[in-house]
PDB file of C-alpha atoms in Angstrom:
ATOM      1  CA  MET A 130       0.083  -0.008  -0.017  1.00  0.00           C
ATOM      2  CA  SER A 131       1.478   3.462  -0.915  1.00  0.00           C
ATOM      3  CA  ALA A 132       1.691   6.560   1.593  1.00  0.00           C
ATOM      4  CA  ALA A 133      -2.004   7.283   1.147  1.00  0.00           C
ATOM      5  CA  THR A 134      -3.714   9.745   3.160  1.00  0.00           C
ATOM      6  CA  THR A 135      -6.708   7.825   3.401  1.00  0.00           C
ATOM      7  CA  THR A 136      -7.500   4.294   4.945  1.00  0.00           C
ATOM      8  CA  ALA A 137      -9.726   1.532   2.949  1.00  0.00           C
ATOM      9  CA  SER A 138     -12.625   2.725   5.031  1.00  0.00           C
ATOM     10  CA  GLY A 139     -11.936   6.266   4.210  1.00  0.00           C
ATOM     11  CA  ALA A 140     -10.966   7.325   7.647  1.00  0.00           C
ATOM     12  CA  SER A 141      -7.855  10.117   7.677  1.00  0.00           C
ATOM     13  CA  THR A 142      -4.536   8.362   8.856  1.00  0.00           C
ATOM     14  CA  PRO A 143      -2.659   9.959  11.957  1.00  0.00           C
ATOM     15  CA  SER A 144      -0.103  11.598   9.705  1.00  0.00           C
ATOM     16  CA  SER A 145      -2.656  13.261   7.219  1.00  0.00           C
ATOM     17  CA  ARG A 146      -4.296  14.808   9.892  1.00  0.00           C
ATOM     18  CA  PHE A 147      -0.948  16.424  10.880  1.00  0.00           C
ATOM     19  CA  VAL A 148      -0.677  17.664   7.489  1.00  0.00           C
ATOM     20  CA  SER A 149      -3.810  18.831   7.237  1.00  0.00           C
ATOM     21  CA  GLU A 150      -3.291  20.969  10.650  1.00  0.00           C
ATOM     22  CA  LEU A 151      -0.344  22.674   9.127  1.00  0.00           C
ATOM     23  CA  PRO A 152      -0.831  26.630   8.481  1.00  0.00           C
ATOM     24  CA  THR A 153      -0.894  27.175   4.689  1.00  0.00           C
ATOM     25  CA  ASN A 154       0.149  30.762   4.909  1.00  0.00           C
ATOM     26  CA  PRO A 155       4.495  30.884   4.401  1.00  0.00           C
ATOM     27  CA  VAL A 156       4.771  33.023   7.480  1.00  0.00           C
ATOM     28  CA  ALA A 157       2.404  31.294   9.667  1.00  0.00           C
ATOM     29  CA  ARG A 158       4.246  27.955   8.380  1.00  0.00           C
ATOM     30  CA  PHE A 159       7.550  29.076   9.407  1.00  0.00           C
ATOM     31  CA  LEU A 160       6.483  30.275  12.817  1.00  0.00           C
ATOM     32  CA  HIS A 161       4.799  27.043  13.620  1.00  0.00           C
ATOM     33  CA  ASP A 162       8.002  24.765  12.428  1.00  0.00           C
ATOM     34  CA  THR A 163       9.969  27.230  14.350  1.00  0.00           C
ATOM     35  CA  TRP A 164       8.265  26.900  17.616  1.00  0.00           C
ATOM     36  CA  ALA A 165       8.092  22.995  17.202  1.00  0.00           C
ATOM     37  CA  VAL A 166      11.765  22.987  16.875  1.00  0.00           C
ATOM     38  CA  ALA A 167      12.525  25.127  19.669  1.00  0.00           C
ATOM     39  CA  TRP A 168       9.832  23.371  22.107  1.00  0.00           C
ATOM     40  CA  ARG A 169      11.321  20.128  21.068  1.00  0.00           C
ATOM     41  CA  GLU A 170      14.908  21.597  22.097  1.00  0.00           C
ATOM     42  CA  LEU A 171      13.790  23.135  24.957  1.00  0.00           C
ATOM     43  CA  ARG A 172      11.966  19.931  26.567  1.00  0.00           C
ATOM     44  CA  LEU A 173      15.522  18.231  26.396  1.00  0.00           C
ATOM     45  CA  THR A 174      16.970  21.239  28.532  1.00  0.00           C
ATOM     46  CA  LEU A 175      14.171  20.922  31.116  1.00  0.00           C
ATOM     47  CA  ARG A 176      14.405  17.091  31.443  1.00  0.00           C
ATOM     48  CA  ASP A 177      17.962  17.852  32.293  1.00  0.00           C
ATOM     49  CA  PRO A 178      18.026  20.488  34.849  1.00  0.00           C
ATOM     50  CA  PHE A 179      20.903  19.445  36.700  1.00  0.00           C
ATOM     51  CA  SER A 180      23.111  20.267  33.838  1.00  0.00           C
ATOM     52  CA  GLN A 181      22.344  23.747  33.635  1.00  0.00           C
ATOM     53  CA  VAL A 182      22.915  24.030  37.338  1.00  0.00           C
ATOM     54  CA  PHE A 183      26.342  22.414  37.161  1.00  0.00           C
ATOM     55  CA  ALA A 184      27.000  24.707  34.108  1.00  0.00           C
ATOM     56  CA  LEU A 185      27.188  27.602  36.909  1.00  0.00           C
ATOM     57  CA  GLY A 186      29.845  25.998  38.916  1.00  0.00           C
ATOM     58  CA  GLN A 187      32.599  27.870  37.051  1.00  0.00           C
ATOM     59  CA  PRO A 188      31.061  31.294  36.773  1.00  0.00           C
ATOM     60  CA  ILE A 189      30.614  31.006  40.701  1.00  0.00           C
ATOM     61  CA  VAL A 190      34.139  30.357  41.107  1.00  0.00           C
ATOM     62  CA  PHE A 191      35.175  33.472  38.974  1.00  0.00           C
ATOM     63  CA  LEU A 192      32.310  35.409  41.058  1.00  0.00           C
ATOM     64  CA  VAL A 193      33.733  34.376  44.475  1.00  0.00           C
ATOM     65  CA  LEU A 194      37.425  33.985  44.108  1.00  0.00           C
ATOM     66  CA  PHE A 195      38.442  35.871  41.070  1.00  0.00           C
ATOM     67  CA  ALA A 196      36.583  39.208  41.136  1.00  0.00           C
ATOM     68  CA  PRO A 197      37.902  40.075  44.813  1.00  0.00           C
ATOM     69  CA  LEU A 198      41.333  40.311  43.096  1.00  0.00           C
ATOM     70  CA  LEU A 199      40.555  42.781  41.040  1.00  0.00           C
ATOM     71  CA  SER A 200      39.424  45.380  44.004  1.00  0.00           C
ATOM     72  CA  GLY A 201      42.446  47.442  43.936  1.00  0.00           C
ATOM     73  CA  LEU A 202      41.919  48.385  40.282  1.00  0.00           C
ATOM     74  CA  VAL A 203      38.623  50.176  41.178  1.00  0.00           C
ATOM     75  CA  GLY A 204      39.073  54.214  40.168  1.00  0.00           C
ATOM     76  CA  GLY A 205      42.457  53.326  38.469  1.00  0.00           C
ATOM     77  CA  ALA A 206      42.688  51.449  35.564  1.00  0.00           C
ATOM     78  CA  MET A 207      39.002  50.028  35.605  1.00  0.00           C
ATOM     79  CA  ALA A 208      37.578  53.086  33.810  1.00  0.00           C
ATOM     80  CA  GLY A 209      34.649  52.987  31.414  1.00  0.00           C
ATOM     81  CA  PRO A 210      31.298  52.277  31.345  1.00  0.00           C
ATOM     82  CA  GLY A 211      29.991  51.070  35.044  1.00  0.00           C
ATOM     83  CA  ALA A 212      33.393  51.869  36.718  1.00  0.00           C
ATOM     84  CA  GLU A 213      32.004  55.523  38.121  1.00  0.00           C
ATOM     85  CA  ALA A 214      28.607  54.119  39.243  1.00  0.00           C
ATOM     86  CA  ALA A 215      30.343  50.791  40.876  1.00  0.00           C
ATOM     87  CA  GLY A 216      32.121  53.082  43.031  1.00  0.00           C
ATOM     88  CA  SER A 217      34.219  50.877  45.302  1.00  0.00           C
ATOM     89  CA  SER A 218      32.026  48.060  44.362  1.00  0.00           C
ATOM     90  CA  THR A 219      34.295  45.724  41.865  1.00  0.00           C
ATOM     91  CA  ILE A 220      31.450  43.333  41.321  1.00  0.00           C
ATOM     92  CA  GLN A 221      29.398  45.909  39.697  1.00  0.00           C
ATOM     93  CA  TRP A 222      31.797  46.366  36.761  1.00  0.00           C
ATOM     94  CA  PHE A 223      33.035  42.251  36.811  1.00  0.00           C
ATOM     95  CA  LEU A 224      29.432  40.834  36.839  1.00  0.00           C
ATOM     96  CA  PRO A 225      28.231  41.838  33.332  1.00  0.00           C
ATOM     97  CA  GLY A 226      31.665  40.978  31.949  1.00  0.00           C
ATOM     98  CA  LEU A 227      30.931  37.461  33.448  1.00  0.00           C
ATOM     99  CA  LEU A 228      27.427  37.119  32.021  1.00  0.00           C
ATOM    100  CA  VAL A 229      28.917  37.871  28.600  1.00  0.00           C
ATOM    101  CA  MET A 230      31.633  35.352  28.929  1.00  0.00           C
ATOM    102  CA  ILE A 231      28.762  32.719  29.934  1.00  0.00           C
ATOM    103  CA  ALA A 232      27.314  33.525  26.754  1.00  0.00           C
ATOM    104  CA  LEU A 233      29.823  33.816  24.745  1.00  0.00           C
ATOM    105  CA  PHE A 234      31.187  29.981  25.573  1.00  0.00           C
ATOM    106  CA  GLY A 235      27.830  28.227  26.412  1.00  0.00           C
ATOM    107  CA  THR A 236      26.019  29.399  23.310  1.00  0.00           C
ATOM    108  CA  GLY A 237      29.315  28.883  21.487  1.00  0.00           C
ATOM    109  CA  MET A 238      29.364  25.364  22.225  1.00  0.00           C
ATOM    110  CA  THR A 239      25.981  24.197  20.973  1.00  0.00           C
ATOM    111  CA  GLY A 240      27.033  23.441  17.761  1.00  0.00           C
ATOM    112  CA  SER A 241      28.528  20.439  19.451  1.00  0.00           C
ATOM    113  CA  ASN A 242      24.872  18.866  19.899  1.00  0.00           C
ATOM    114  CA  LEU A 243      24.419  19.181  16.306  1.00  0.00           C
ATOM    115  CA  LEU A 244      27.355  16.960  15.834  1.00  0.00           C
ATOM    116  CA  PHE A 245      26.239  14.553  18.205  1.00  0.00           C
ATOM    117  CA  GLU A 246      22.945  14.254  16.374  1.00  0.00           C
ATOM    118  CA  MET A 247      24.580  14.001  13.102  1.00  0.00           C
ATOM    119  CA  GLN A 248      26.844  11.115  14.234  1.00  0.00           C
ATOM    120  CA  MET A 249      23.838   9.346  16.086  1.00  0.00           C
ATOM    121  CA  GLY A 250      21.345   9.901  12.809  1.00  0.00           C
ATOM    122  CA  SER A 251      18.688  11.766  14.676  1.00  0.00           C
ATOM    123  CA  TYR A 252      19.468  14.739  12.684  1.00  0.00           C
ATOM    124  CA  GLU A 253      18.407  13.061   9.362  1.00  0.00           C
ATOM    125  CA  ARG A 254      15.276  11.979  11.204  1.00  0.00           C
ATOM    126  CA  ILE A 255      14.695  15.883  11.648  1.00  0.00           C
ATOM    127  CA  LEU A 256      15.641  16.655   7.939  1.00  0.00           C
ATOM    128  CA  ALA A 257      12.785  14.305   6.554  1.00  0.00           C
ATOM    129  CA  SER A 258      10.350  15.769   8.615  1.00  0.00           C
ATOM    130  CA  PRO A 259       8.246  18.285   6.858  1.00  0.00           C
ATOM    131  CA  LEU A 260       9.829  21.242   9.067  1.00  0.00           C
ATOM    132  CA  SER A 261      10.943  24.254   6.851  1.00  0.00           C
ATOM    133  CA  ARG A 262      14.940  24.355   6.637  1.00  0.00           C
ATOM    134  CA  ALA A 263      15.262  27.570   7.905  1.00  0.00           C
ATOM    135  CA  SER A 264      12.924  26.859  10.971  1.00  0.00           C
ATOM    136  CA  ILE A 265      15.512  24.136  12.127  1.00  0.00           C
ATOM    137  CA  ILE A 266      18.584  26.702  12.694  1.00  0.00           C
ATOM    138  CA  VAL A 267      16.065  29.340  13.862  1.00  0.00           C
ATOM    139  CA  GLY A 268      14.052  27.247  16.551  1.00  0.00           C
ATOM    140  CA  ARG A 269      17.245  25.916  17.787  1.00  0.00           C
ATOM    141  CA  ALA A 270      18.916  29.252  17.966  1.00  0.00           C
ATOM    142  CA  LEU A 271      15.844  30.498  20.349  1.00  0.00           C
ATOM    143  CA  LYS A 272      16.030  27.529  22.658  1.00  0.00           C
ATOM    144  CA  GLU A 273      19.252  29.158  23.509  1.00  0.00           C
ATOM    145  CA  PHE A 274      17.540  32.197  24.928  1.00  0.00           C
ATOM    146  CA  VAL A 275      15.651  30.464  27.983  1.00  0.00           C
ATOM    147  CA  PRO A 276      18.902  28.940  29.715  1.00  0.00           C
ATOM    148  CA  LEU A 277      21.330  32.035  29.147  1.00  0.00           C
ATOM    149  CA  VAL A 278      18.853  34.276  30.320  1.00  0.00           C
ATOM    150  CA  LEU A 279      17.892  32.016  33.320  1.00  0.00           C
ATOM    151  CA  GLN A 280      21.318  31.443  34.248  1.00  0.00           C
ATOM    152  CA  ALA A 281      22.506  35.006  33.958  1.00  0.00           C
ATOM    153  CA  LEU A 282      19.492  35.587  36.475  1.00  0.00           C
ATOM    154  CA  ILE A 283      20.888  33.445  38.966  1.00  0.00           C
ATOM    155  CA  LEU A 284      23.876  34.734  38.765  1.00  0.00           C
ATOM    156  CA  THR A 285      22.684  38.304  39.353  1.00  0.00           C
ATOM    157  CA  ILE A 286      20.819  37.481  42.406  1.00  0.00           C
ATOM    158  CA  ALA A 287      24.223  35.526  43.835  1.00  0.00           C
ATOM    159  CA  ALA A 288      26.204  38.575  43.373  1.00  0.00           C
ATOM    160  CA  VAL A 289      23.831  40.553  45.744  1.00  0.00           C
ATOM    161  CA  PRO A 290      25.789  39.366  48.929  1.00  0.00           C
ATOM    162  CA  PHE A 291      28.880  40.433  47.622  1.00  0.00           C
ATOM    163  CA  GLY A 292      27.819  44.100  47.186  1.00  0.00           C
ATOM    164  CA  PHE A 293      26.169  44.078  43.845  1.00  0.00           C
ATOM    165  CA  THR A 294      23.233  46.849  43.429  1.00  0.00           C
ATOM    166  CA  ILE A 295      20.705  45.880  41.304  1.00  0.00           C
ATOM    167  CA  HIS A 296      19.017  48.129  39.110  1.00  0.00           C
ATOM    168  CA  PRO A 297      15.641  46.183  38.068  1.00  0.00           C
ATOM    169  CA  LEU A 298      15.176  48.157  34.518  1.00  0.00           C
ATOM    170  CA  GLY A 299      18.917  48.004  33.804  1.00  0.00           C
ATOM    171  CA  VAL A 300      18.922  44.156  34.343  1.00  0.00           C
ATOM    172  CA  LEU A 301      16.019  43.603  32.482  1.00  0.00           C
ATOM    173  CA  LEU A 302      17.360  45.285  29.666  1.00  0.00           C
ATOM    174  CA  GLY A 303      20.575  43.600  29.941  1.00  0.00           C
ATOM    175  CA  LEU A 304      19.029  40.141  30.310  1.00  0.00           C
ATOM    176  CA  VAL A 305      17.439  40.991  26.721  1.00  0.00           C
ATOM    177  CA  MET A 306      20.672  42.332  24.980  1.00  0.00           C
ATOM    178  CA  LEU A 307      22.453  39.256  26.309  1.00  0.00           C
ATOM    179  CA  GLY A 308      19.396  36.702  25.285  1.00  0.00           C
ATOM    180  CA  ILE A 309      19.449  38.544  21.591  1.00  0.00           C
ATOM    181  CA  PHE A 310      23.471  37.998  21.360  1.00  0.00           C
ATOM    182  CA  GLY A 311      23.020  34.505  22.559  1.00  0.00           C
ATOM    183  CA  ILE A 312      20.488  33.603  19.764  1.00  0.00           C
ATOM    184  CA  GLY A 313      22.512  34.946  16.846  1.00  0.00           C
ATOM    185  CA  LEU A 314      25.686  33.346  18.378  1.00  0.00           C
ATOM    186  CA  GLY A 315      24.045  29.784  18.776  1.00  0.00           C
ATOM    187  CA  SER A 316      23.337  30.208  15.049  1.00  0.00           C
ATOM    188  CA  LEU A 317      26.548  30.712  14.304  1.00  0.00           C
ATOM    189  CA  SER A 318      27.847  27.632  16.094  1.00  0.00           C
ATOM    190  CA  TYR A 319      25.180  25.540  14.555  1.00  0.00           C
ATOM    191  CA  ALA A 320      26.563  26.552  11.118  1.00  0.00           C
ATOM    192  CA  LEU A 321      30.167  25.769  12.290  1.00  0.00           C
ATOM    193  CA  GLY A 322      29.060  22.254  13.411  1.00  0.00           C
ATOM    194  CA  LEU A 323      27.065  21.802   9.995  1.00  0.00           C
ATOM    195  CA  ALA A 324      30.626  22.999   8.367  1.00  0.00           C
ATOM    196  CA  SER A 325      32.634  20.624  10.296  1.00  0.00           C
ATOM    197  CA  LYS A 326      30.130  17.663  10.010  1.00  0.00           C
ATOM    198  CA  ASN A 327      32.165  14.361  10.621  1.00  0.00           C
ATOM    199  CA  ARG A 328      35.343  16.528  11.527  1.00  0.00           C
ATOM    200  CA  GLU A 329      34.615  16.972  14.876  1.00  0.00           C
ATOM    201  CA  TRP A 330      38.192  18.387  15.527  1.00  0.00           C
ATOM    202  CA  LEU A 331      37.555  21.326  13.187  1.00  0.00           C
ATOM    203  CA  PHE A 332      34.668  22.466  15.281  1.00  0.00           C
ATOM    204  CA  TRP A 333      36.498  22.650  18.504  1.00  0.00           C
ATOM    205  CA  THR A 334      39.707  24.218  16.975  1.00  0.00           C
ATOM    206  CA  VAL A 335      37.719  27.143  15.396  1.00  0.00           C
ATOM    207  CA  GLN A 336      35.554  27.738  18.025  1.00  0.00           C
ATOM    208  CA  GLN A 337      38.426  27.875  20.649  1.00  0.00           C
ATOM    209  CA  SER A 338      40.824  29.905  18.370  1.00  0.00           C
ATOM    210  CA  VAL A 339      37.805  32.427  18.414  1.00  0.00           C
ATOM    211  CA  THR A 340      36.249  32.778  21.114  1.00  0.00           C
ATOM    212  CA  PHE A 341      39.349  33.233  23.520  1.00  0.00           C
ATOM    213  CA  PRO A 342      40.811  36.307  21.473  1.00  0.00           C
ATOM    214  CA  LEU A 343      37.243  37.760  21.588  1.00  0.00           C
ATOM    215  CA  LEU A 344      37.230  37.267  25.460  1.00  0.00           C
ATOM    216  CA  LEU A 345      40.522  38.864  26.125  1.00  0.00           C
ATOM    217  CA  LEU A 346      40.120  41.864  23.682  1.00  0.00           C
ATOM    218  CA  ALA A 347      36.760  42.425  24.840  1.00  0.00           C
ATOM    219  CA  GLY A 348      37.845  43.079  28.471  1.00  0.00           C
ATOM    220  CA  MET A 349      35.447  41.144  30.075  1.00  0.00           C
ATOM    221  CA  MET A 350      37.717  39.771  32.820  1.00  0.00           C
ATOM    222  CA  LEU A 351      40.530  42.328  33.329  1.00  0.00           C
ATOM    223  CA  PRO A 352      40.237  46.038  32.157  1.00  0.00           C
ATOM    224  CA  LEU A 353      41.750  46.927  28.708  1.00  0.00           C
ATOM    225  CA  GLU A 354      43.030  50.508  30.069  1.00  0.00           C
ATOM    226  CA  SER A 355      45.775  48.902  31.752  1.00  0.00           C
ATOM    227  CA  GLY A 356      46.853  46.977  28.677  1.00  0.00           C
ATOM    228  CA  PRO A 357      48.946  48.075  26.043  1.00  0.00           C
ATOM    229  CA  GLU A 358      48.115  50.385  23.138  1.00  0.00           C
ATOM    230  CA  TRP A 359      47.452  48.213  20.421  1.00  0.00           C
ATOM    231  CA  MET A 360      44.817  45.958  22.427  1.00  0.00           C
ATOM    232  CA  ARG A 361      43.102  48.998  23.166  1.00  0.00           C
ATOM    233  CA  VAL A 362      43.172  49.562  19.321  1.00  0.00           C
ATOM    234  CA  ALA A 363      42.220  45.940  18.560  1.00  0.00           C
ATOM    235  CA  SER A 364      39.168  46.061  21.019  1.00  0.00           C
ATOM    236  CA  ARG A 365      37.415  48.902  19.079  1.00  0.00           C
ATOM    237  CA  PHE A 366      37.136  46.333  16.088  1.00  0.00           C
ATOM    238  CA  ASN A 367      35.656  43.577  18.264  1.00  0.00           C
ATOM    239  CA  PRO A 368      31.678  43.729  18.621  1.00  0.00           C
ATOM    240  CA  ILE A 369      31.921  41.763  22.036  1.00  0.00           C
ATOM    241  CA  THR A 370      33.656  44.843  23.257  1.00  0.00           C
ATOM    242  CA  TYR A 371      30.495  46.998  22.598  1.00  0.00           C
ATOM    243  CA  LEU A 372      28.131  44.524  24.110  1.00  0.00           C
ATOM    244  CA  VAL A 373      30.323  44.162  27.297  1.00  0.00           C
ATOM    245  CA  ASN A 374      30.303  48.125  27.740  1.00  0.00           C
ATOM    246  CA  GLY A 375      26.514  48.085  26.834  1.00  0.00           C
ATOM    247  CA  GLU A 376      25.812  45.598  29.795  1.00  0.00           C
ATOM    248  CA  ARG A 377      28.240  47.215  32.354  1.00  0.00           C
ATOM    249  CA  ALA A 378      26.132  50.642  31.707  1.00  0.00           C
ATOM    250  CA  LEU A 379      23.067  48.642  32.063  1.00  0.00           C
ATOM    251  CA  PHE A 380      23.682  46.944  34.922  1.00  0.00           C
ATOM    252  CA  SER A 381      25.076  49.808  36.667  1.00  0.00           C
ATOM    253  CA  GLY A 382      21.892  51.726  36.054  1.00  0.00           C
ATOM    254  CA  GLN A 383      23.321  53.909  33.372  1.00  0.00           C
ATOM    255  CA  MET A 384      21.071  54.746  29.993  1.00  0.00           C
ATOM    256  CA  THR A 385      24.035  56.173  28.166  1.00  0.00           C
ATOM    257  CA  ALA A 386      25.223  55.638  24.090  1.00  0.00           C
ATOM    258  CA  ASP A 387      27.252  52.219  25.221  1.00  0.00           C
ATOM    259  CA  VAL A 388      23.727  50.847  25.693  1.00  0.00           C
ATOM    260  CA  VAL A 389      22.714  51.758  22.104  1.00  0.00           C
ATOM    261  CA  TRP A 390      25.888  50.427  20.923  1.00  0.00           C
ATOM    262  CA  GLY A 391      25.537  47.232  22.652  1.00  0.00           C
ATOM    263  CA  PHE A 392      22.033  46.823  21.370  1.00  0.00           C
ATOM    264  CA  VAL A 393      23.480  47.118  17.573  1.00  0.00           C
ATOM    265  CA  ALA A 394      26.386  44.496  18.396  1.00  0.00           C
ATOM    266  CA  ALA A 395      24.087  42.196  19.741  1.00  0.00           C
ATOM    267  CA  LEU A 396      21.150  42.569  16.823  1.00  0.00           C
ATOM    268  CA  GLY A 397      24.037  42.538  14.462  1.00  0.00           C
ATOM    269  CA  THR A 398      25.106  39.813  15.698  1.00  0.00           C
ATOM    270  CA  LEU A 399      21.563  38.050  15.608  1.00  0.00           C
ATOM    271  CA  ALA A 400      21.266  39.424  11.974  1.00  0.00           C
ATOM    272  CA  VAL A 401      24.281  37.757  10.878  1.00  0.00           C
ATOM    273  CA  GLY A 402      24.185  34.635  12.841  1.00  0.00           C
ATOM    274  CA  LEU A 403      20.512  33.706  11.515  1.00  0.00           C
ATOM    275  CA  TRP A 404      21.581  34.603   8.042  1.00  0.00           C
ATOM    276  CA  VAL A 405      24.773  32.356   8.123  1.00  0.00           C
ATOM    277  CA  GLY A 406      22.790  29.577   9.765  1.00  0.00           C
ATOM    278  CA  VAL A 407      20.016  29.359   7.336  1.00  0.00           C
ATOM    279  CA  SER A 408      21.964  29.601   4.483  1.00  0.00           C
ATOM    280  CA  ALA A 409      24.328  26.694   5.879  1.00  0.00           C
ATOM    281  CA  ILE A 410      21.397  24.479   6.287  1.00  0.00           C
ATOM    282  CA  ARG A 411      20.165  25.157   3.080  1.00  0.00           C
ATOM    283  CA  ARG A 412      23.572  24.220   1.468  1.00  0.00           C
ATOM    284  CA  ALA A 413      24.180  21.244   3.278  1.00  0.00           C
ATOM    285  CA  THR A 414      20.547  19.764   2.257  1.00  0.00           C
ATOM    286  CA  ARG A 415      20.377  20.420  -1.259  1.00  0.00           C
TER     287      ARG A 415
END
């Protein structure tokens, strides 16, 4: 019997009912498929919440043991957005950079999940579904928003006993900026996973080679003001620098031009990431 949509008695099969329920409008279909992919990926995360908790171990170590080492830099080399509002509180300057670091490492590694799925064959089953190719990447990228924002929120609350002052509106906008950036970076990571395919070493080589220079040249952990001139010049060409400066301004309650440039960097990463990711999956499935 062929893959007919009705049985001999004329009753519809489950597959035919599923197809008939799909939106016919292209935009509605894309949104439907994107939500289906995002919810599938998010459920896998919710089934293993302890992995998200353990992922906070290293950031908490930085918060407790590394941030106090910077206390002598407050008011000196530690300049720039957020430094004045932070006063004598190093944590006010340090926490936003730490949150960006979480986003950079966390969402930047999500392509490794795709590599695992390709090795196990589950990715091919997804491609065999009626889902649009673009929604597969966009849905996976949207999934990164929730765990990233939740981890950032937990760390923000955990920083209060160490002297961090919460500015509710600034924190809210900062988390939105961080989430937008995470979606874009996650898309780039998935594109890298598709390009690496059976060469897992290539994914990790490129990921590590790009991540650490971006981290150091953005002044996430240490102030660039105390570094050589060439590093300060190079940081101006690093989009992560503007994201970090925007986060520091927001988490210090400042609505300055750094916030605008931070959102420009986040939205730019989102646009480039989705374009590269969607293009990569379309090329891979031709």
